[in-house]
């Protein structure tokens, strides 16, 4: 939901193994966290591409999408994610 961007203290979003479906909402890129951000949605029925807007998550430390049906290429904007340490997108 778009209201999640109002959670300014959020530093971990773990939603793995929840049978979530649909695409990754680009609005999540509007999260302005002041610390490392961990986004893990492994083993869900998510599909589509990684939104290029995710390249704006400056404090993104971990992006775990394994076990989902993500397709396409990694957005060029990911080159700006200097804090990214963990990336898993295997199907």
PDB file of C-alpha atoms in Angstrom:
ATOM      1  CA  UNK A   1       0.000   0.000   0.000  1.00  0.00           C
ATOM      2  CA  UNK A   2       1.132   3.514  -0.734  1.00  0.00           C
ATOM      3  CA  UNK A   3       0.674   4.465   2.939  1.00  0.00           C
ATOM      4  CA  UNK A   4       3.818   2.491   3.770  1.00  0.00           C
ATOM      5  CA  UNK A   5       5.965   5.404   2.617  1.00  0.00           C
ATOM      6  CA  UNK A   6       4.857   7.224   5.760  1.00  0.00           C
ATOM      7  CA  UNK A   7       6.713   4.693   7.938  1.00  0.00           C
ATOM      8  CA  UNK A   8       9.827   6.812   8.340  1.00  0.00           C
ATOM      9  CA  UNK A   9      11.408   4.569  11.001  1.00  0.00           C
ATOM     10  CA  UNK A  10      11.014   1.359   8.983  1.00  0.00           C
ATOM     11  CA  UNK A  11      14.360  -0.346   8.455  1.00  0.00           C
ATOM     12  CA  UNK A  12      13.279  -3.939   7.784  1.00  0.00           C
ATOM     13  CA  UNK A  13      10.461  -5.210   5.619  1.00  0.00           C
ATOM     14  CA  UNK A  14      10.366  -8.990   5.757  1.00  0.00           C
ATOM     15  CA  UNK A  15       7.421 -10.509   3.929  1.00  0.00           C
ATOM     16  CA  UNK A  16       8.805 -13.865   2.827  1.00  0.00           C
ATOM     17  CA  UNK A  17       6.674 -17.025   2.514  1.00  0.00           C
ATOM     18  CA  UNK A  18       3.339 -15.177   2.482  1.00  0.00           C
ATOM     19  CA  UNK A  19       1.880 -16.121  -0.937  1.00  0.00           C
ATOM     20  CA  UNK A  20       1.985 -12.469  -2.014  1.00  0.00           C
ATOM     21  CA  UNK A  21       1.204 -11.959  -5.697  1.00  0.00           C
ATOM     22  CA  UNK A  22       1.372  -9.140  -8.186  1.00  0.00           C
ATOM     23  CA  UNK A  23       4.277  -6.856  -8.964  1.00  0.00           C
ATOM     24  CA  UNK A  24       6.702  -4.960  -6.776  1.00  0.00           C
ATOM     25  CA  UNK A  25       5.123  -1.558  -6.058  1.00  0.00           C
ATOM     26  CA  UNK A  26       7.380   1.276  -7.271  1.00  0.00           C
ATOM     27  CA  UNK A  27       5.998   3.423  -4.435  1.00  0.00           C
ATOM     28  CA  UNK A  28       8.229   1.510  -1.999  1.00  0.00           C
ATOM     29  CA  UNK A  29      11.124   3.495  -3.424  1.00  0.00           C
ATOM     30  CA  UNK A  30       9.712   6.542  -1.655  1.00  0.00           C
ATOM     31  CA  UNK A  31      10.609   5.086   1.739  1.00  0.00           C
ATOM     32  CA  UNK A  32      13.063   7.495   3.298  1.00  0.00           C
ATOM     33  CA  UNK A  33      14.983   5.518   5.852  1.00  0.00           C
ATOM     34  CA  UNK A  34      17.859   7.026   7.767  1.00  0.00           C
ATOM     35  CA  UNK A  35      19.505   3.665   8.408  1.00  0.00           C
ATOM     36  CA  UNK A  36      20.215   0.507   6.467  1.00  0.00           C
ATOM     37  CA  UNK A  37      17.088  -0.885   4.824  1.00  0.00           C
ATOM     38  CA  UNK A  38      16.416  -4.603   4.408  1.00  0.00           C
ATOM     39  CA  UNK A  39      13.719  -5.658   1.926  1.00  0.00           C
ATOM     40  CA  UNK A  40      13.112  -9.388   1.839  1.00  0.00           C
ATOM     41  CA  UNK A  41      10.143 -10.955   0.052  1.00  0.00           C
ATOM     42  CA  UNK A  42      11.556 -14.394  -0.793  1.00  0.00           C
ATOM     43  CA  UNK A  43       9.285 -17.247  -1.819  1.00  0.00           C
ATOM     44  CA  UNK A  44       6.209 -15.353  -2.901  1.00  0.00           C
ATOM     45  CA  UNK A  45       4.259 -15.293  -6.159  1.00  0.00           C
ATOM     46  CA  UNK A  46       5.563 -11.849  -7.128  1.00  0.00           C
ATOM     47  CA  UNK A  47       6.239 -11.332 -10.817  1.00  0.00           C
ATOM     48  CA  UNK A  48       7.305  -8.678 -13.281  1.00  0.00           C
ATOM     49  CA  UNK A  49      10.414  -6.561 -13.225  1.00  0.00           C
ATOM     50  CA  UNK A  50      12.258  -4.717 -10.488  1.00  0.00           C
ATOM     51  CA  UNK A  51      11.045  -1.111 -10.692  1.00  0.00           C
ATOM     52  CA  UNK A  52      13.835   1.313 -11.668  1.00  0.00           C
ATOM     53  CA  UNK A  53      12.612   3.526  -8.817  1.00  0.00           C
ATOM     54  CA  UNK A  54      14.203   1.043  -6.401  1.00  0.00           C
ATOM     55  CA  UNK A  55      17.498   2.653  -7.424  1.00  0.00           C
ATOM     56  CA  UNK A  56      16.454   5.596  -5.228  1.00  0.00           C
ATOM     57  CA  UNK A  57      16.584   3.488  -2.048  1.00  0.00           C
ATOM     58  CA  UNK A  58      19.955   4.940  -1.050  1.00  0.00           C
ATOM     59  CA  UNK A  59      20.202   2.946   2.181  1.00  0.00           C
ATOM     60  CA  UNK A  60      19.120  -0.381   0.689  1.00  0.00           C
ATOM     61  CA  UNK A  61      21.383  -3.022   2.206  1.00  0.00           C
ATOM     62  CA  UNK A  62      19.549  -6.221   1.315  1.00  0.00           C
ATOM     63  CA  UNK A  63      17.132  -7.069  -1.506  1.00  0.00           C
ATOM     64  CA  UNK A  64      15.979 -10.676  -1.427  1.00  0.00           C
ATOM     65  CA  UNK A  65      13.613 -11.774  -4.181  1.00  0.00           C
ATOM     66  CA  UNK A  66      14.596 -15.424  -4.607  1.00  0.00           C
ATOM     67  CA  UNK A  67      11.748 -17.840  -5.163  1.00  0.00           C
ATOM     68  CA  UNK A  68       9.689 -15.188  -6.965  1.00  0.00           C
ATOM     69  CA  UNK A  69       9.039 -14.903 -10.702  1.00  0.00           C
ATOM     70  CA  UNK A  70      10.989 -11.701 -11.275  1.00  0.00           C
ATOM     71  CA  UNK A  71      11.965 -11.152 -14.898  1.00  0.00           C
ATOM     72  CA  UNK A  72      13.949  -8.685 -16.961  1.00  0.00           C
ATOM     73  CA  UNK A  73      17.260  -7.052 -16.249  1.00  0.00           C
ATOM     74  CA  UNK A  74      18.571  -5.264 -13.206  1.00  0.00           C
ATOM     75  CA  UNK A  75      17.748  -1.555 -13.559  1.00  0.00           C
ATOM     76  CA  UNK A  76      20.737   0.651 -14.381  1.00  0.00           C
ATOM     77  CA  UNK A  77      19.821   2.803 -11.374  1.00  0.00           C
ATOM     78  CA  UNK A  78      21.108  -0.002  -9.127  1.00  0.00           C
ATOM     79  CA  UNK A  79      24.630   1.258  -9.840  1.00  0.00           C
ATOM     80  CA  UNK A  80      23.793   4.094  -7.415  1.00  0.00           C
ATOM     81  CA  UNK A  81      23.049   1.712  -4.526  1.00  0.00           C
ATOM     82  CA  UNK A  82      26.397   1.961  -2.763  1.00  0.00           C
ATOM     83  CA  UNK A  83      25.037   0.414   0.473  1.00  0.00           C
ATOM     84  CA  UNK A  84      23.662  -2.720  -1.228  1.00  0.00           C
ATOM     85  CA  UNK A  85      25.445  -5.759   0.171  1.00  0.00           C
ATOM     86  CA  UNK A  86      22.984  -8.625  -0.417  1.00  0.00           C
ATOM     87  CA  UNK A  87      21.066  -9.232  -3.631  1.00  0.00           C
ATOM     88  CA  UNK A  88      19.240 -12.465  -4.387  1.00  0.00           C
ATOM     89  CA  UNK A  89      16.874 -12.705  -7.354  1.00  0.00           C
ATOM     90  CA  UNK A  90      17.148 -16.330  -8.441  1.00  0.00           C
ATOM     91  CA  UNK A  91      13.899 -17.978  -9.484  1.00  0.00           C
TER      92      UNK A  91
END
